[in-house]
Amino acid sequence: MVWILAGIVLAAAGAIAAILLGVRRRVSALARDLNAVAIAASEAHRDMVAQNGLDRNIDGLRARLAALGPARIENDELWFGAYRINGDDRVVDEIKTQYGGAVTIFMRDVRVATNVQKPDGTRAVGTRLAPGPIHDAVLGMGKTYRGEAEILGEPYFAIYEPVIANHETIAIIFVGVRKLDLPEGTVTGDPRSMACIRADLDSLRKVLAEQVRTAGEAIALRQLSEDTRRALDAERVTRAHQQAHAIAALGTGLERLAGGDLLFRLDEKLAAEYEKLRTDFNGAIRQLHDAMAMIARNADAVRSGAQEITAASDDLARRTEQQAATLEQTAAALEQITATVRRTAAGTGEARKLVGDARSETDHSGEIVQRAVAAMSAIEASSRQIGQISGLIDEIAFQTNLLALNAGVEAARAGEAGRGFAVVATEVRALAQRSASAAREIQQLIATSDREVGAGVELVGETGAALERIARQVSALNGLIVDIAASSEEQSTGLAEVNTAVNQMDQVTQQNAAMVEQTTAASHGMSSEAATLAELLSRFRIAAGANVVRLPAKVA
């Protein structure tokens, strides 16, 4: 509508200008008035063209920044998404290249990116928005400003639009065009003064004034509609920015969570409709942190316990192996001892048998000695009788010698008649002497034999006594050997039972060794799993009190 009205006004102005040009020599005053009207219409058209151009520029700038991401201030720098505005003029230069005009991005009231130049030709980065209606409307009330503005001493047609985040104006985007850069509309004519034309001009002025008023109302209505549309667009953009900011914040949180950072919190408040989402996210990650911290503490305890169990299992395995070897040696030694005891028992049995035989022989020898003593006693008695007989023979020989001597005396007395008798008597005497000599020798022999027999009897008696003592000792030895044999049998039986028990202990120890080996392998596996768990937990960033151990590598 505005364009149509502007076209009508321009067409009317052109027609009037053509008419006035035809009669310019006669209607100079009317020409001047028409020139003023044309200038006013041209200025109105210029303002309308400028506003339309600025609308296009602000829409393009807003869309370009929205494509970068939600706005935020971080470390006293203005960011749109991952794009830092401070000191980077590419966006403003891009908008100027595409649409023309001046472009500025404020962080609050400070220009951080602009193509507006100071008198020295440098960019006006770092300058502030001057206090006044624009400052109050945009920063104070969060409203868009449209109209004229003086920037660094030069007049501009401008639009200032707030950038709101978390219900706060954190930035301003500005587009503008210098008035001096807009073409001036002029209408010229020859100065003429005619009363009739003046009257017509008055009528025409009234008509044009009415048209200008109507066009002004249309422009105002269009401006109101455009402001409403822009307000709705700004609200939609604000909501989109809030949603994008919430999504970006949650995305950052989820990215940090995926990276294992459980200490991250969404500290920056979001819009009211997204605040519960931020609170729930922080609560969830806090609970996850507490759970992972508890798991980390338990994992550290499990790892320590597994290491202790592994060390104890290794020590137990070594000791069990040593015990198994010792038991094996003990079993072998017991086998040898058992065999030795069995041989000893067998030898003791043989010794008992031999001692029994020796006792029998000793008893028999005792009987023989007793008979020998009796025989020696009989011999002694016989020797005494022989001695008596020898004495008797000696007496007989003595008597015979006396008789022979007497016979010789008598034969000598008889003379020749007794010579034969004397010879016989001599022979008898010689025989008697020999008998006496033999009897004395026999007595000596008998005496010697008696002494020898006495000595023999004494020796035989001593032998009998010795044999009796030997018999008693053999009997005692037999009792001892019987006891030793019984003890050996009991020892053999006990050692057999001990050997069986030791063999069973050896088998149990071997089984225990196998079980200990399995336990050791299981404890090593548990240590490895605990180390793996600790390594997995080390990927999470948890508070220092959680005692998370970060391992360089998995323990094999």
Coordinates of C-alpha atoms in Angstrom, one line a residue:
M1 CA 0.0 0.0 0.0
V2 CA 2.8 2.4 0.9
W3 CA 4.5 1.7 -2.3
I4 CA 1.3 2.4 -4.2
L5 CA 0.8 5.6 -2.4
A6 CA 4.4 6.5 -2.9
G7 CA 4.0 5.8 -6.6
I8 CA 0.9 7.9 -6.7
V9 CA 2.6 10.7 -4.9
L10 CA 5.6 10.5 -7.2
A11 CA 3.4 10.3 -10.3
A12 CA 1.4 13.3 -9.1
A13 CA 4.5 15.2 -8.3
G14 CA 6.0 14.3 -11.7
A15 CA 2.8 15.4 -13.5
I16 CA 2.7 18.6 -11.5
A17 CA 6.3 19.1 -12.2
A18 CA 5.7 18.6 -15.9
I19 CA 2.9 21.1 -15.9
L20 CA 4.9 23.6 -13.9
L21 CA 7.8 23.1 -16.2
G22 CA 5.5 24.0 -19.1
V23 CA 4.4 27.2 -17.4
R24 CA 7.5 27.8 -15.3
R25 CA 8.0 31.3 -16.7
R26 CA 4.6 32.3 -15.4
V27 CA 4.3 30.4 -12.1
S28 CA 7.6 30.7 -10.3
A29 CA 6.0 30.9 -6.9
L30 CA 3.9 27.8 -7.7
A31 CA 7.1 26.1 -9.0
R32 CA 8.9 26.9 -5.7
D33 CA 6.0 25.5 -3.7
L34 CA 5.8 22.4 -6.0
N35 CA 9.5 22.0 -5.6
A36 CA 9.1 22.0 -1.8
V37 CA 6.2 19.5 -2.1
A38 CA 8.4 17.3 -4.4
I39 CA 11.2 17.6 -2.0
A40 CA 8.9 16.6 0.9
A41 CA 7.6 13.7 -1.1
S42 CA 11.1 12.7 -2.1
E43 CA 12.2 12.8 1.5
A44 CA 9.2 10.7 2.5
H45 CA 10.0 8.3 -0.3
R46 CA 13.6 8.3 0.8
D47 CA 12.6 7.6 4.4
M48 CA 10.4 4.8 3.3
V49 CA 13.1 3.3 1.1
A50 CA 15.6 3.6 3.9
Q51 CA 13.3 1.9 6.4
N52 CA 12.5 -0.9 3.9
G53 CA 16.3 -1.3 3.3
L54 CA 17.0 -1.3 7.0
D55 CA 14.3 -4.0 7.6
R56 CA 15.9 -6.1 5.0
N57 CA 19.3 -5.5 6.6
I58 CA 18.2 -6.3 10.2
D59 CA 16.4 -9.4 9.0
G60 CA 19.6 -10.6 7.2
L61 CA 21.8 -9.8 10.2
R62 CA 19.4 -11.5 12.6
A63 CA 19.2 -14.6 10.4
R64 CA 23.0 -14.7 10.0
L65 CA 23.6 -14.6 13.8
A66 CA 20.8 -17.1 14.5
A67 CA 22.5 -19.6 12.2
L68 CA 25.6 -19.3 14.3
G69 CA 23.9 -20.4 17.5
P70 CA 22.5 -18.9 20.7
A71 CA 24.0 -15.8 22.1
R72 CA 25.9 -15.8 25.4
I73 CA 28.6 -13.9 27.2
E74 CA 31.5 -16.0 28.3
N75 CA 34.7 -14.7 29.9
D76 CA 33.5 -11.1 29.1
E77 CA 33.2 -12.0 25.4
L78 CA 30.1 -12.2 23.2
W79 CA 29.5 -15.5 21.5
F80 CA 26.9 -16.8 19.1
G81 CA 27.2 -20.5 19.3
A82 CA 30.9 -21.4 18.8
Y83 CA 31.6 -18.0 17.0
R84 CA 33.3 -15.3 19.0
I85 CA 32.2 -11.8 18.0
N86 CA 34.7 -9.7 19.8
G87 CA 37.4 -8.5 17.4
D88 CA 35.9 -10.4 14.5
D89 CA 34.3 -8.1 11.9
R90 CA 33.5 -10.7 9.2
V91 CA 29.8 -10.9 10.0
V92 CA 29.3 -7.1 9.8
D93 CA 31.3 -6.9 6.7
E94 CA 29.4 -9.7 5.1
I95 CA 26.1 -8.0 5.8
K96 CA 27.4 -4.7 4.5
T97 CA 28.6 -6.4 1.3
Q98 CA 25.3 -8.1 0.8
Y99 CA 22.9 -5.3 1.8
G100 CA 25.0 -2.2 2.3
G101 CA 24.8 0.3 5.1
A102 CA 26.3 0.4 8.5
V103 CA 26.3 -2.7 10.7
T104 CA 27.2 -3.0 14.4
I105 CA 27.1 -5.7 17.1
F106 CA 27.1 -4.4 20.7
M107 CA 28.0 -6.5 23.7
R108 CA 25.6 -4.7 26.1
D109 CA 26.4 -1.1 25.2
V110 CA 29.9 -1.6 23.8
R111 CA 30.6 -1.9 20.1
V112 CA 32.6 -5.2 19.6
A113 CA 32.1 -5.6 15.9
T114 CA 31.3 -2.7 13.5
N115 CA 32.0 -1.1 10.1
V116 CA 31.2 2.3 11.4
Q117 CA 34.3 4.4 11.2
K118 CA 35.7 7.1 13.5
P119 CA 37.0 10.3 12.0
D120 CA 40.5 8.9 11.8
G121 CA 39.2 6.1 9.5
T122 CA 39.5 3.3 12.0
R123 CA 36.6 1.1 13.1
A124 CA 34.6 2.4 16.1
V125 CA 35.2 -0.9 18.1
G126 CA 35.2 -0.3 21.8
T127 CA 33.0 2.8 21.7
R128 CA 29.8 2.9 23.7
L129 CA 26.2 3.6 22.9
A130 CA 25.5 7.1 24.0
P131 CA 23.0 7.5 26.9
G132 CA 19.6 8.7 25.8
P133 CA 16.3 7.4 24.4
I134 CA 17.9 4.7 22.3
H135 CA 19.9 3.4 25.3
D136 CA 16.9 3.5 27.5
A137 CA 14.5 1.8 25.0
V138 CA 16.8 -1.0 24.0
L139 CA 18.9 -1.7 27.1
G140 CA 16.4 -0.5 29.7
M141 CA 13.1 -1.8 28.3
G142 CA 14.3 -4.4 25.8
K143 CA 12.4 -2.8 22.9
T144 CA 13.4 -2.3 19.3
Y145 CA 14.2 1.3 18.3
R146 CA 13.5 2.6 14.8
G147 CA 14.2 6.1 13.7
E148 CA 16.9 8.7 13.4
A149 CA 20.0 8.5 15.4
E150 CA 23.2 10.4 15.7
I151 CA 26.3 8.2 15.6
L152 CA 29.6 9.8 16.2
G153 CA 28.2 13.2 15.3
E154 CA 26.5 12.0 12.0
P155 CA 22.8 11.6 11.5
Y156 CA 21.6 8.1 10.6
F157 CA 18.4 6.2 9.8
A158 CA 18.8 3.3 12.2
I159 CA 17.3 0.2 13.8
Y160 CA 18.5 -1.0 17.2
E161 CA 17.2 -4.5 18.2
P162 CA 18.0 -6.1 21.5
V163 CA 19.4 -9.7 21.8
I164 CA 17.8 -11.2 24.9
A165 CA 19.1 -14.3 26.8
N166 CA 17.8 -15.5 30.1
H167 CA 15.5 -12.5 30.3
E168 CA 18.4 -10.1 30.0
T169 CA 19.6 -7.9 27.1
I170 CA 23.1 -9.1 26.6
A171 CA 23.7 -7.6 23.1
I172 CA 22.3 -5.2 20.5
I173 CA 22.3 -5.6 16.7
F174 CA 22.3 -2.3 14.7
V175 CA 21.8 -1.5 11.1
G176 CA 21.7 2.0 9.7
V177 CA 22.3 4.3 6.8
R178 CA 23.7 7.8 6.8
K179 CA 21.3 10.5 5.6
L180 CA 24.1 11.9 3.6
D181 CA 24.4 8.7 1.7
L182 CA 20.7 8.9 0.5
P183 CA 20.0 10.7 -2.8
E184 CA 18.2 14.0 -2.4
G185 CA 15.0 14.4 -4.4
T186 CA 14.7 17.9 -6.0
V187 CA 12.3 19.6 -8.2
T188 CA 13.3 22.8 -10.1
G189 CA 11.3 25.4 -12.2
D190 CA 11.3 28.9 -13.4
P191 CA 10.1 31.4 -10.9
R192 CA 6.9 32.9 -12.0
S193 CA 4.1 34.4 -10.1
M194 CA 0.5 34.1 -11.2
A195 CA -2.4 34.5 -8.8
C196 CA -4.5 32.0 -10.5
I197 CA -1.9 29.4 -10.4
R198 CA -1.4 30.3 -6.8
A199 CA -5.0 29.5 -6.1
D200 CA -4.8 26.3 -8.0
L201 CA -1.6 25.5 -6.1
D202 CA -3.4 26.1 -2.8
S203 CA -6.1 23.7 -3.9
L204 CA -3.5 21.3 -5.1
R205 CA -1.5 21.7 -1.8
K206 CA -4.6 20.9 0.2
V207 CA -5.2 17.8 -2.0
L208 CA -1.5 16.8 -1.7
A209 CA -1.7 17.5 2.1
E210 CA -4.6 15.2 2.4
Q211 CA -2.8 12.6 0.3
V212 CA 0.3 13.1 2.4
R213 CA -1.8 12.7 5.6
T214 CA -3.4 9.6 4.2
A215 CA 0.0 8.3 3.1
G216 CA 1.4 9.1 6.6
E217 CA -1.4 7.2 8.2
A218 CA -0.8 4.3 5.8
I219 CA 2.9 4.5 6.6
A220 CA 2.1 4.6 10.3
L221 CA -0.2 1.7 10.0
R222 CA 2.4 -0.3 8.0
Q223 CA 5.0 0.7 10.6
L224 CA 2.7 -0.6 13.4
S225 CA 2.1 -3.8 11.5
E226 CA 5.8 -4.1 10.8
D227 CA 6.7 -3.4 14.5
T228 CA 4.1 -6.0 15.6
R229 CA 5.6 -8.5 13.1
R230 CA 9.1 -7.7 14.2
A231 CA 8.0 -8.1 17.9
L232 CA 6.5 -11.5 17.1
D233 CA 9.6 -12.4 15.2
A234 CA 11.8 -11.2 18.0
E235 CA 9.7 -13.2 20.5
R236 CA 10.0 -16.2 18.2
V237 CA 13.7 -15.6 17.8
T238 CA 14.1 -15.1 21.5
R239 CA 12.2 -18.4 22.2
A240 CA 14.3 -20.1 19.5
H241 CA 17.4 -18.7 21.0
Q242 CA 16.3 -19.8 24.5
Q243 CA 15.5 -23.3 23.1
A244 CA 18.8 -23.4 21.2
H245 CA 20.6 -22.2 24.3
A246 CA 19.0 -24.8 26.4
I247 CA 19.7 -27.5 23.8
A248 CA 23.3 -26.3 23.5
A249 CA 23.7 -26.3 27.3
L250 CA 22.3 -29.8 27.6
G251 CA 24.4 -30.9 24.7
T252 CA 27.5 -29.5 26.4
G253 CA 26.4 -31.3 29.6
L254 CA 25.8 -34.5 27.8
E255 CA 29.1 -34.2 25.9
R256 CA 31.0 -33.6 29.2
L257 CA 29.1 -36.5 30.7
A258 CA 30.0 -38.7 27.7
G259 CA 33.6 -37.6 28.4
G260 CA 33.3 -38.9 31.9
D261 CA 33.2 -35.5 33.6
L262 CA 30.8 -36.1 36.5
L263 CA 31.7 -32.7 38.2
F264 CA 30.1 -30.7 35.4
R265 CA 27.0 -28.7 36.4
L266 CA 24.7 -26.5 34.4
D267 CA 25.3 -23.4 36.5
E268 CA 23.9 -20.8 34.1
K269 CA 20.1 -20.5 34.5
L270 CA 18.0 -21.2 31.5
A271 CA 14.6 -19.8 30.6
A272 CA 11.8 -20.6 33.0
E273 CA 10.3 -23.3 30.8
Y274 CA 13.7 -25.0 30.6
E275 CA 14.9 -24.4 34.2
K276 CA 13.4 -27.7 35.5
L277 CA 15.2 -29.5 32.7
R278 CA 18.5 -28.0 34.0
T279 CA 17.6 -28.8 37.6
D280 CA 16.8 -32.4 36.7
F281 CA 20.0 -32.8 34.7
N282 CA 22.1 -31.5 37.6
G283 CA 20.3 -33.8 40.0
A284 CA 20.7 -36.8 37.7
I285 CA 24.5 -36.1 37.2
R286 CA 24.9 -35.5 40.9
Q287 CA 23.3 -38.8 41.7
L288 CA 25.4 -40.5 39.1
H289 CA 28.5 -38.8 40.6
D290 CA 27.6 -40.1 44.0
A291 CA 26.9 -43.6 42.7
M292 CA 30.2 -43.6 40.7
A293 CA 32.0 -42.3 43.7
M294 CA 30.6 -45.1 45.9
I295 CA 31.5 -47.6 43.1
A296 CA 35.0 -46.1 42.9
R297 CA 35.5 -46.5 46.7
N298 CA 34.2 -50.0 46.6
A299 CA 36.3 -50.8 43.5
D300 CA 39.4 -49.4 45.3
A301 CA 38.5 -51.6 48.3
V302 CA 37.9 -54.6 46.0
R303 CA 41.2 -53.9 44.3
S304 CA 43.1 -53.7 47.6
G305 CA 41.4 -56.8 48.9
A306 CA 42.1 -58.6 45.6
Q307 CA 45.8 -57.6 45.9
E308 CA 45.9 -58.9 49.5
I309 CA 44.1 -62.1 48.5
T310 CA 46.5 -62.5 45.5
A311 CA 49.5 -62.0 47.8
A312 CA 48.0 -64.4 50.4
S313 CA 47.1 -66.9 47.7
D314 CA 50.6 -66.7 46.2
D315 CA 52.1 -67.2 49.7
L316 CA 49.7 -70.0 50.5
A317 CA 50.5 -71.6 47.1
R318 CA 54.2 -71.5 47.9
R319 CA 53.6 -72.9 51.4
T320 CA 51.2 -75.5 50.2
E321 CA 53.8 -76.6 47.6
Q322 CA 56.5 -76.7 50.2
Q323 CA 54.1 -78.7 52.5
A324 CA 53.2 -81.0 49.7
A325 CA 56.9 -81.6 49.0
T326 CA 57.6 -82.1 52.8
L327 CA 54.6 -84.5 53.1
E328 CA 55.9 -86.4 50.1
Q329 CA 59.3 -86.7 51.7
T330 CA 57.7 -87.6 55.0
A331 CA 55.6 -90.2 53.3
A332 CA 58.7 -91.7 51.7
A333 CA 60.6 -91.6 55.0
L334 CA 57.6 -93.2 56.8
E335 CA 57.6 -95.9 54.1
Q336 CA 61.2 -96.5 54.7
I337 CA 60.7 -96.5 58.5
T338 CA 57.7 -98.8 58.1
A339 CA 59.7 -101.2 56.0
T340 CA 62.6 -101.0 58.6
V341 CA 60.2 -101.6 61.5
R342 CA 58.7 -104.5 59.6
R343 CA 62.2 -105.9 59.0
T344 CA 62.9 -105.2 62.7
A345 CA 59.7 -106.9 63.7
A346 CA 60.6 -109.9 61.5
G347 CA 64.2 -109.9 62.9
T348 CA 62.8 -109.6 66.4
G349 CA 60.6 -112.6 65.7
E350 CA 63.6 -114.5 64.4
A351 CA 65.6 -113.4 67.5
R352 CA 62.8 -114.5 69.8
K353 CA 62.8 -117.8 68.1
L354 CA 66.6 -118.1 68.3
V355 CA 66.5 -117.0 72.0
G356 CA 63.8 -119.6 72.6
D357 CA 66.1 -122.2 70.9
A358 CA 69.1 -120.8 72.9
R359 CA 67.0 -121.1 76.1
S360 CA 66.1 -124.7 75.3
E361 CA 69.8 -125.4 74.5
T362 CA 70.7 -123.6 77.7
D363 CA 68.3 -125.7 79.7
H364 CA 69.6 -128.8 78.0
S365 CA 73.1 -127.7 78.7
G366 CA 72.2 -127.2 82.3
E367 CA 70.9 -130.7 82.5
I368 CA 74.1 -132.0 80.9
V369 CA 76.1 -129.9 83.3
Q370 CA 74.1 -131.3 86.2
R371 CA 74.7 -134.8 84.9
A372 CA 78.4 -133.9 84.4
V373 CA 78.5 -132.7 87.9
A374 CA 76.9 -135.9 89.1
A375 CA 79.3 -137.9 87.0
M376 CA 82.2 -135.9 88.3
S377 CA 80.9 -136.5 91.8
A378 CA 80.7 -140.2 91.0
I379 CA 84.2 -140.1 89.5
E380 CA 85.4 -138.3 92.6
A381 CA 83.8 -141.0 94.8
S382 CA 85.3 -143.7 92.6
S383 CA 88.6 -141.9 92.8
R384 CA 88.3 -142.0 96.6
Q385 CA 87.4 -145.7 96.4
I386 CA 90.4 -146.3 94.1
G387 CA 92.5 -144.3 96.5
Q388 CA 91.3 -146.5 99.3
I389 CA 92.0 -149.6 97.1
S390 CA 95.4 -148.2 96.2
G391 CA 96.1 -147.8 99.9
L392 CA 94.9 -151.2 100.5
I393 CA 97.2 -152.5 97.7
D394 CA 100.0 -150.5 99.2
E395 CA 99.4 -152.1 102.6
I396 CA 99.1 -155.5 100.8
A397 CA 102.4 -154.8 99.0
F398 CA 104.0 -153.7 102.3
Q399 CA 102.7 -156.8 104.0
T400 CA 103.8 -158.9 101.0
N401 CA 107.2 -157.2 101.2
L402 CA 107.4 -158.0 104.8
L403 CA 106.2 -161.6 104.1
A404 CA 108.8 -161.9 101.3
L405 CA 111.4 -160.4 103.6
N406 CA 110.5 -162.9 106.3
A407 CA 110.4 -165.7 103.7
G408 CA 113.9 -164.7 102.5
V409 CA 115.1 -164.7 106.0
E410 CA 113.5 -168.1 106.5
A411 CA 114.9 -169.4 103.2
A412 CA 118.3 -168.2 104.2
R413 CA 117.9 -169.9 107.4
A414 CA 116.8 -173.1 105.5
G415 CA 119.9 -172.9 103.4
E416 CA 120.0 -174.9 100.3
A417 CA 116.5 -176.2 100.8
G418 CA 115.1 -172.9 101.1
R419 CA 117.1 -171.4 98.1
G420 CA 114.2 -171.9 95.7
F421 CA 111.9 -170.4 98.2
A422 CA 114.3 -167.6 98.6
V423 CA 114.2 -166.9 94.9
V424 CA 110.4 -166.9 95.0
A425 CA 110.5 -164.8 98.0
T426 CA 112.8 -162.4 96.2
E427 CA 110.5 -162.3 93.2
V428 CA 107.5 -161.8 95.5
R429 CA 109.3 -159.1 97.3
A430 CA 110.2 -157.5 94.0
L431 CA 106.6 -157.8 92.9
A432 CA 105.5 -156.4 96.2
Q433 CA 107.8 -153.5 95.8
R434 CA 106.6 -152.9 92.3
S435 CA 103.0 -153.2 93.5
A436 CA 103.8 -150.8 96.2
S437 CA 105.5 -148.4 93.7
A438 CA 102.5 -148.8 91.3
A439 CA 100.1 -148.3 94.2
R440 CA 102.0 -145.1 95.2
E441 CA 101.9 -144.0 91.6
I442 CA 98.2 -144.9 91.4
Q443 CA 97.7 -142.9 94.6
Q444 CA 99.5 -140.0 93.2
L445 CA 97.5 -140.3 90.0
I446 CA 94.3 -140.7 91.9
A447 CA 95.3 -137.7 94.1
T448 CA 96.0 -135.7 91.0
S449 CA 92.9 -137.0 89.4
D450 CA 91.0 -136.2 92.5
R451 CA 92.4 -132.7 92.5
E452 CA 91.5 -132.4 88.8
V453 CA 88.2 -134.0 89.3
G454 CA 87.6 -131.6 92.2
A455 CA 88.6 -128.7 90.0
G456 CA 86.5 -130.1 87.2
V457 CA 83.6 -130.5 89.6
E458 CA 84.1 -127.0 90.8
L459 CA 84.4 -125.7 87.2
V460 CA 81.4 -127.8 86.2
G461 CA 79.5 -126.3 89.2
E462 CA 80.6 -122.9 88.1
T463 CA 79.6 -123.8 84.6
G464 CA 76.2 -124.9 85.8
A465 CA 75.8 -121.7 87.8
A466 CA 76.8 -119.7 84.8
L467 CA 74.5 -121.7 82.6
E468 CA 71.7 -121.1 85.2
R469 CA 72.5 -117.4 85.1
I470 CA 72.6 -117.5 81.3
A471 CA 69.3 -119.4 81.3
R472 CA 67.9 -116.7 83.6
Q473 CA 69.3 -113.9 81.3
V474 CA 68.2 -115.8 78.2
S475 CA 64.7 -116.0 79.8
A476 CA 64.8 -112.3 80.6
L477 CA 66.1 -111.6 77.1
N478 CA 63.4 -113.7 75.7
G479 CA 60.8 -111.7 77.7
L480 CA 62.4 -108.5 76.4
I481 CA 62.5 -109.8 72.9
V482 CA 58.9 -110.8 73.2
D483 CA 58.0 -107.3 74.4
I484 CA 60.2 -105.8 71.6
A485 CA 58.5 -108.0 69.1
A486 CA 55.1 -107.0 70.4
S487 CA 56.1 -103.3 70.4
S488 CA 57.6 -103.7 66.9
E489 CA 54.3 -105.2 65.7
E490 CA 52.4 -102.4 67.3
Q491 CA 54.8 -99.9 65.9
S492 CA 54.5 -101.5 62.5
T493 CA 50.7 -101.4 62.8
G494 CA 50.8 -97.7 64.0
L495 CA 53.3 -96.7 61.4
A496 CA 51.2 -98.4 58.7
E497 CA 48.2 -96.3 60.0
V498 CA 50.4 -93.2 60.2
N499 CA 51.7 -93.9 56.7
T500 CA 48.1 -94.3 55.5
A501 CA 47.2 -91.0 57.2
V502 CA 50.2 -89.3 55.7
N503 CA 49.4 -90.6 52.3
Q504 CA 45.8 -89.3 52.7
M505 CA 47.3 -86.0 53.9
D506 CA 49.6 -86.0 50.9
Q507 CA 46.6 -86.5 48.6
V508 CA 44.6 -83.9 50.5
T509 CA 47.6 -81.5 50.3
Q510 CA 47.9 -82.2 46.5
Q511 CA 44.2 -81.4 46.2
N512 CA 44.6 -78.3 48.3
A513 CA 47.5 -77.3 46.2
A514 CA 45.4 -77.7 43.1
M515 CA 42.6 -75.7 44.8
V516 CA 45.1 -73.1 45.9
E517 CA 46.4 -72.8 42.4
Q518 CA 42.8 -72.3 41.2
T519 CA 42.2 -69.8 44.0
T520 CA 45.5 -68.0 43.0
A521 CA 44.4 -67.9 39.4
A522 CA 40.9 -66.7 40.5
S523 CA 42.5 -64.0 42.7
H524 CA 44.8 -62.9 39.9
G525 CA 41.7 -62.8 37.6
M526 CA 39.9 -60.8 40.3
S527 CA 42.8 -58.4 40.6
S528 CA 42.8 -58.0 36.8
E529 CA 39.1 -57.4 36.8
A530 CA 39.5 -54.9 39.7
A531 CA 42.3 -53.1 37.8
T532 CA 40.0 -53.1 34.7
L533 CA 37.2 -51.6 36.8
A534 CA 39.5 -49.0 38.2
E535 CA 40.7 -48.2 34.7
L536 CA 37.1 -47.8 33.5
L537 CA 36.3 -45.6 36.6
S538 CA 39.4 -43.5 35.9
R539 CA 37.7 -42.3 32.8
F540 CA 35.2 -40.4 34.9
R541 CA 36.1 -37.1 36.5
I542 CA 35.0 -37.5 40.1
A543 CA 35.6 -35.4 43.3
A544 CA 38.9 -36.0 45.0
G545 CA 37.3 -37.6 48.0
A546 CA 36.1 -40.5 45.9
N547 CA 39.7 -41.9 45.8
V548 CA 39.5 -43.0 42.2
V549 CA 42.8 -44.6 41.2
R550 CA 43.8 -43.8 37.6
L551 CA 45.9 -46.6 36.1
P552 CA 48.1 -46.1 33.1
A553 CA 47.3 -49.5 31.7
K554 CA 45.3 -52.6 32.4
V555 CA 47.0 -55.0 34.7
A556 CA 47.4 -58.4 33.1

